[in-house]
PDB file of C-alpha atoms in Angstrom:
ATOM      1  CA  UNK A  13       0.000   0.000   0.000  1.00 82.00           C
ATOM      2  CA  UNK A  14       1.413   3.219  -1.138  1.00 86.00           C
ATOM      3  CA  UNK A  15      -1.646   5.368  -1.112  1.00 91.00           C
ATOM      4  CA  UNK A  16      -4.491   6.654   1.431  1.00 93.00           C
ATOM      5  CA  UNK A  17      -7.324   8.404  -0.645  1.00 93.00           C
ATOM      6  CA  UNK A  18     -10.094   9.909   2.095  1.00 94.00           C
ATOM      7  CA  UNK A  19     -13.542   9.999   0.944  1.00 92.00           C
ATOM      8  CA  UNK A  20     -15.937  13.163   0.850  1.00 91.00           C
ATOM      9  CA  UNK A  21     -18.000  11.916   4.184  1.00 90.00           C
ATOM     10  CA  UNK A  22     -14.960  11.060   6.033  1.00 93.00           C
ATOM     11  CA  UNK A  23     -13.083  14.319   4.785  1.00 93.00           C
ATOM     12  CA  UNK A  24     -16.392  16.019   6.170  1.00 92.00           C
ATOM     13  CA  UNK A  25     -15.947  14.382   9.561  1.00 91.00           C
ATOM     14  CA  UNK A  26     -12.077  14.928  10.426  1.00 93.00           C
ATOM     15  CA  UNK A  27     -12.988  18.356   9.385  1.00 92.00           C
ATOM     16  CA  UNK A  28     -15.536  19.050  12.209  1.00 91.00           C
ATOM     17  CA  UNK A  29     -12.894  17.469  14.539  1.00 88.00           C
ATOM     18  CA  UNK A  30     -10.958  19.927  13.781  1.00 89.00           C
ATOM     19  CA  UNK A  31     -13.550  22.521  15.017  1.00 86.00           C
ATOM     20  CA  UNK A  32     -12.826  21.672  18.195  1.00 79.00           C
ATOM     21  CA  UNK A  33      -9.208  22.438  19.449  1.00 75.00           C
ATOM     22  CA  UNK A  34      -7.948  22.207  23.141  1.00 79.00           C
ATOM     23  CA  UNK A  35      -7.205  18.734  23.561  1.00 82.00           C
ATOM     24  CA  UNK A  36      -5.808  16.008  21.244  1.00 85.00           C
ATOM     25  CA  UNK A  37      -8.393  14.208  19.810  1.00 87.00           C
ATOM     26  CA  UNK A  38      -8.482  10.885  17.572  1.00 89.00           C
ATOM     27  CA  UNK A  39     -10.549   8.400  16.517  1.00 90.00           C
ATOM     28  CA  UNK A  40     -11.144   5.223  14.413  1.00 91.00           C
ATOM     29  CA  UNK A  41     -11.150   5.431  10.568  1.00 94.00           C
ATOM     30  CA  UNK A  42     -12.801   1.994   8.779  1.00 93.00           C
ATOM     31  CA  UNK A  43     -12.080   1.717   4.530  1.00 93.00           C
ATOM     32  CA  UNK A  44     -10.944  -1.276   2.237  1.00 91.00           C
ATOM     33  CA  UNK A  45      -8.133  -1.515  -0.277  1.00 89.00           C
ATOM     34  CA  UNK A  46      -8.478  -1.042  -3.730  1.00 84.00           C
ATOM     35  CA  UNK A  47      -5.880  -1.350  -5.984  1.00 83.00           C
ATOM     36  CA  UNK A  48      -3.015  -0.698  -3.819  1.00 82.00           C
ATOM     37  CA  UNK A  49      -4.371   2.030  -2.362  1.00 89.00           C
ATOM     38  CA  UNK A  50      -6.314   2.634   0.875  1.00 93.00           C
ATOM     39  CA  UNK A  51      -9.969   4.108   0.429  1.00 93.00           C
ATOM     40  CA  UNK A  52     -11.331   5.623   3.764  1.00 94.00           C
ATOM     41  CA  UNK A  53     -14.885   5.556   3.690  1.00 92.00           C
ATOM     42  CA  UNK A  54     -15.266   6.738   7.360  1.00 91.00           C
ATOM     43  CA  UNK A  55     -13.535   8.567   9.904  1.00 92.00           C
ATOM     44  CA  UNK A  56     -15.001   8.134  13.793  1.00 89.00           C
ATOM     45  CA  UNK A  57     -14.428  10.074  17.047  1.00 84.00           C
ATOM     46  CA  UNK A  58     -13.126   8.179  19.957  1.00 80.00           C
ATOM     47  CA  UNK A  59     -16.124   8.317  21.704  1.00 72.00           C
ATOM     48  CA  UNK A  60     -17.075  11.171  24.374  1.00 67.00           C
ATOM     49  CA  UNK A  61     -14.176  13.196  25.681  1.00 65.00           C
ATOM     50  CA  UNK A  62     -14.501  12.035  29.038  1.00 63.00           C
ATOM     51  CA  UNK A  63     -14.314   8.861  28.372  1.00 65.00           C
ATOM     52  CA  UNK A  64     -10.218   9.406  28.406  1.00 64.00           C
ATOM     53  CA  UNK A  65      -8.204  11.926  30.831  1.00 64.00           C
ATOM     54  CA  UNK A  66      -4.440  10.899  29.763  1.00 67.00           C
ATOM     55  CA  UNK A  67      -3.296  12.353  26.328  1.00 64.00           C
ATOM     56  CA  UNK A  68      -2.633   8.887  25.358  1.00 67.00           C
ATOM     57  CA  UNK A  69      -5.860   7.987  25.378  1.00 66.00           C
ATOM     58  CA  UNK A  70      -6.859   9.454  21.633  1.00 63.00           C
ATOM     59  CA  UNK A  71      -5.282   6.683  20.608  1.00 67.00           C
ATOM     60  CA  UNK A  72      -5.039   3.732  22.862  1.00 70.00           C
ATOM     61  CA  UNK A  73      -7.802   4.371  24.851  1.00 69.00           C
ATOM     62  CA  UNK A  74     -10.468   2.144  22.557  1.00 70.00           C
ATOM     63  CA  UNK A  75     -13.393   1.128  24.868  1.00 71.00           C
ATOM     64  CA  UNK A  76     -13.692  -1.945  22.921  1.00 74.00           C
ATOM     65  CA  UNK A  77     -17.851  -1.903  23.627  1.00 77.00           C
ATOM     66  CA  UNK A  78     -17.594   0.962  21.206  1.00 78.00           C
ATOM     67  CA  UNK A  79     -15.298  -0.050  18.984  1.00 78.00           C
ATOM     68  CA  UNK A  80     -17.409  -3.021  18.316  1.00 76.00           C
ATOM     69  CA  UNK A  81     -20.396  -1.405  17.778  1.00 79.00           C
ATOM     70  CA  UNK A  82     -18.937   1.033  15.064  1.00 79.00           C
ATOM     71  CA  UNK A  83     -17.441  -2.738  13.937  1.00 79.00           C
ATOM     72  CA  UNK A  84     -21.099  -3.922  13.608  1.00 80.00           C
ATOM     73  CA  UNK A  85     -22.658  -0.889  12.246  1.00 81.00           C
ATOM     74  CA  UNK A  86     -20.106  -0.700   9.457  1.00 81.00           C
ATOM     75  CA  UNK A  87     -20.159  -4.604   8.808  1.00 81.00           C
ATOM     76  CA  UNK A  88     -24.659  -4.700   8.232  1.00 79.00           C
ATOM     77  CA  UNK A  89     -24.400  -1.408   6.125  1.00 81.00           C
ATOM     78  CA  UNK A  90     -20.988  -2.632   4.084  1.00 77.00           C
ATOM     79  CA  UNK A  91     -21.908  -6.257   3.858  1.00 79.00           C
ATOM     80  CA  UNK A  92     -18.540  -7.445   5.116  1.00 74.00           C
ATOM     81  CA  UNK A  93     -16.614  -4.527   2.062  1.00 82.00           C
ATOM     82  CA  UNK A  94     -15.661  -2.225   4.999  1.00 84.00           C
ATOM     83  CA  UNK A  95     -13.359  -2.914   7.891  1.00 88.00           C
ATOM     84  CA  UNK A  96     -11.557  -0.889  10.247  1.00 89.00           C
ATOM     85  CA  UNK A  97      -8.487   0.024   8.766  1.00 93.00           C
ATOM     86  CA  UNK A  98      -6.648   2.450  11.209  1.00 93.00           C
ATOM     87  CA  UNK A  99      -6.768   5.234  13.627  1.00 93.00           C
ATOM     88  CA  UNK A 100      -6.655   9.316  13.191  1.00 95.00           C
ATOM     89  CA  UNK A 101      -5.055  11.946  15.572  1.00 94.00           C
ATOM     90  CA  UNK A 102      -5.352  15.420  15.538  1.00 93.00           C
ATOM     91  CA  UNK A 103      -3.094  17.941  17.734  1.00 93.00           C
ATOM     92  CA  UNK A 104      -4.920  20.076  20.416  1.00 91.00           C
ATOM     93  CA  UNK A 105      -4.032  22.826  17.865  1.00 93.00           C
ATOM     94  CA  UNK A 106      -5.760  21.909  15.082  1.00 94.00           C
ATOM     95  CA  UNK A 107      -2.285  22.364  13.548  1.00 94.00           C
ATOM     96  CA  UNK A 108      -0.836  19.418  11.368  1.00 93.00           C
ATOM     97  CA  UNK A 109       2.143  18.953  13.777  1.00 89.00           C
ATOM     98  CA  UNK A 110       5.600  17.768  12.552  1.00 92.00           C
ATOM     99  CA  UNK A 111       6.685  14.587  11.261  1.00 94.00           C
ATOM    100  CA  UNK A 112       8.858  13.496  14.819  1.00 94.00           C
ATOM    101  CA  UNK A 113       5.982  14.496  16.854  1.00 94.00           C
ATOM    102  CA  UNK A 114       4.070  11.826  14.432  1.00 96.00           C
ATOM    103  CA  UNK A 115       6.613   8.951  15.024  1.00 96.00           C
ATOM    104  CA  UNK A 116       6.483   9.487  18.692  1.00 94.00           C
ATOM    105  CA  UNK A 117       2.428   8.345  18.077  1.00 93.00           C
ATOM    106  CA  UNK A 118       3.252   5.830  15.404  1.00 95.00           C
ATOM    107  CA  UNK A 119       5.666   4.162  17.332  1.00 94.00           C
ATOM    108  CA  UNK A 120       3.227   4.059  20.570  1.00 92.00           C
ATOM    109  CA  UNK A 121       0.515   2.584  18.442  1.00 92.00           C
ATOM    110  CA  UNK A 122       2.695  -0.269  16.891  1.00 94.00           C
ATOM    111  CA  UNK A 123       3.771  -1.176  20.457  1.00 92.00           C
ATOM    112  CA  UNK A 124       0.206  -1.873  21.011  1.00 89.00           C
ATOM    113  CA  UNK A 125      -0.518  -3.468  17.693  1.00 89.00           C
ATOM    114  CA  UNK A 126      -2.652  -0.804  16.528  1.00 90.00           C
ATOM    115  CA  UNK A 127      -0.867   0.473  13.515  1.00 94.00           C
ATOM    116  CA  UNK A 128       1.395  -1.838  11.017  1.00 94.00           C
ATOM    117  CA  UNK A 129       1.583  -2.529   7.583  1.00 92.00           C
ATOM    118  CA  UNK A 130      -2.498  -3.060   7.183  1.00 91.00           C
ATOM    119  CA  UNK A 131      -3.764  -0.472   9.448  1.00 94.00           C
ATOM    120  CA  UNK A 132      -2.605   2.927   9.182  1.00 96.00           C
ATOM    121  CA  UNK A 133      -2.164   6.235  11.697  1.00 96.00           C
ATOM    122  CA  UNK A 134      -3.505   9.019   9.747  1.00 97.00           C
ATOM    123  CA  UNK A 135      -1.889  12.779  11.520  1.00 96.00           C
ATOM    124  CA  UNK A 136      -4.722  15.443  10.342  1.00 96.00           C
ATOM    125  CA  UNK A 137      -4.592  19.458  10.877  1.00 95.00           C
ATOM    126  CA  UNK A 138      -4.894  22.523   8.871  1.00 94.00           C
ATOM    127  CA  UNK A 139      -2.036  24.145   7.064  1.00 91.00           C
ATOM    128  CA  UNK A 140      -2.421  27.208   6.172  1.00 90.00           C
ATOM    129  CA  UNK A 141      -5.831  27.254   6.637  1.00 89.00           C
ATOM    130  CA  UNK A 142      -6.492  23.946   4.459  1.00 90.00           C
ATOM    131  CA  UNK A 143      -7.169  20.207   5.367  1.00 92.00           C
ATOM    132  CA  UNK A 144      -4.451  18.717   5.218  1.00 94.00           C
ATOM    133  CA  UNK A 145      -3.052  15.005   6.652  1.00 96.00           C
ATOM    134  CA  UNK A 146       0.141  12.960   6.402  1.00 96.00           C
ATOM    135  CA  UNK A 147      -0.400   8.870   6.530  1.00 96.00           C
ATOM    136  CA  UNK A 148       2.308   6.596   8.341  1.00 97.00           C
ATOM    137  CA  UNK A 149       2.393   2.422   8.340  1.00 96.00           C
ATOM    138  CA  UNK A 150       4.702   0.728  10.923  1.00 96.00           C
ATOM    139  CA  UNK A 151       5.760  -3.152   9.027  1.00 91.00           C
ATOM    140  CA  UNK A 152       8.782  -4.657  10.038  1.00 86.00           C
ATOM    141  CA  UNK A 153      10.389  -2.272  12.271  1.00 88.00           C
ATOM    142  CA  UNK A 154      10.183   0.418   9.225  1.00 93.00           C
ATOM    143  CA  UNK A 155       7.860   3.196   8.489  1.00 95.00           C
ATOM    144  CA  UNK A 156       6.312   3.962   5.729  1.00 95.00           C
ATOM    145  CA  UNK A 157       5.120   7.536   5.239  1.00 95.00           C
ATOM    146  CA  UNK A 158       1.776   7.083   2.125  1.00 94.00           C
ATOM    147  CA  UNK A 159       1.018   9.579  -0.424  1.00 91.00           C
ATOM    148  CA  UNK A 160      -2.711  10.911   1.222  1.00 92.00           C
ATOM    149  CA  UNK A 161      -5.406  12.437  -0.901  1.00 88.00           C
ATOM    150  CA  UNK A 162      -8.846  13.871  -0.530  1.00 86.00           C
ATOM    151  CA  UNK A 163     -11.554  13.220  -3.328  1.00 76.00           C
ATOM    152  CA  UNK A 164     -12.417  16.514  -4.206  1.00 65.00           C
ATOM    153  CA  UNK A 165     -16.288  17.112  -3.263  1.00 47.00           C
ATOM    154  CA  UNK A 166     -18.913  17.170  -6.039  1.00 43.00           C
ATOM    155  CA  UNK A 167     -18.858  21.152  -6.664  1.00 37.00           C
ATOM    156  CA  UNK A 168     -15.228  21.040  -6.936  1.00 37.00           C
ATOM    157  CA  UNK A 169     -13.206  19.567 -10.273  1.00 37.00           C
ATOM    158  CA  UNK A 170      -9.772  20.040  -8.411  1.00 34.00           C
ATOM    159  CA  UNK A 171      -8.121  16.846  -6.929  1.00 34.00           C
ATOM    160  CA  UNK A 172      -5.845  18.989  -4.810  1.00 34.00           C
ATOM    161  CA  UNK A 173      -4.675  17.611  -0.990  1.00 37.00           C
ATOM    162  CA  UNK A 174      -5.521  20.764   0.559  1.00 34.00           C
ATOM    163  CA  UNK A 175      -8.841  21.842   0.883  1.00 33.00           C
TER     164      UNK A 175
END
């Protein structure tokens, strides 16, 4: 896999995520491969903020209970097509971060099996004022940084990254 391409819906939801700054904030992100390339179809919160007090949390924090029913919900609408496929983090900026601050969180979720060469950490944040979101995979003791794009919504005939 050498490509993440996020849907319109799921662009839609990491964008209100982004809304709301303060704390770091991630969540589950379900899609299938096609192709070589990763399609996200959907991009979930974690579940309620106080669910999780330590930082750490956004991403290994899963309450499985919820997990599983996201797992079930996407499974009877998907017929078995859609699966979860990685996690997304977001900086209690908004900001897209840098890359070491990334491999600090990539290497926490391999450790816990979370992210490897299947399932993929997806950093998102605005960049100059645009959408924007760098893609890791952990396989081997290597990482893997993807090429990410956005599908361009309906009005729009640009395929840029940034939106």
């Amino acid at each position: 896999m050498k490509r993440i391409t996020v849907v319109r819906a799921a662009r839609h939801s990491l964008r209100r995520q982004l809304d709301v700054p303060g704390r770091l904030r991630g969540g589950l992100l379900f899609g299938a491969c096609r192709d070589g390339s990763l399609e996200v179809m959907l991009a979930t919160p974690m579940g309620y903020p106080w669910w999780y007090s330590d930082p750490s949390d956004a991403l290994l924090g899963l309450d499985e209970r919820y997990v599983l029913g996201w797992s079930d919900c996407v499974e009877t609408l998907h017929g078995g097509k859609v699966d979860w496929v990685g996690n997304w983090l977001a900086y209690p900026d908004s900001s897209l971060g840098d890359v070491r601050q990334d491999l600090t969180w990539l290497y926490l979720g391999a450790e816990h099996g979370l992210i490897d060469g299947r399932h993929v950490l997806l950093m998102i944040g605005w960049d100059d004022g645009a959408l924007a979101a760098r893609a890791y995979t952990y396989d081997f003791g290597d990482w893997n940084q993807l090429a990410c794009d956005f599908l361009p919504s309906r009005s729009s005939g640009s395929s840029d990254v940034s939106l």
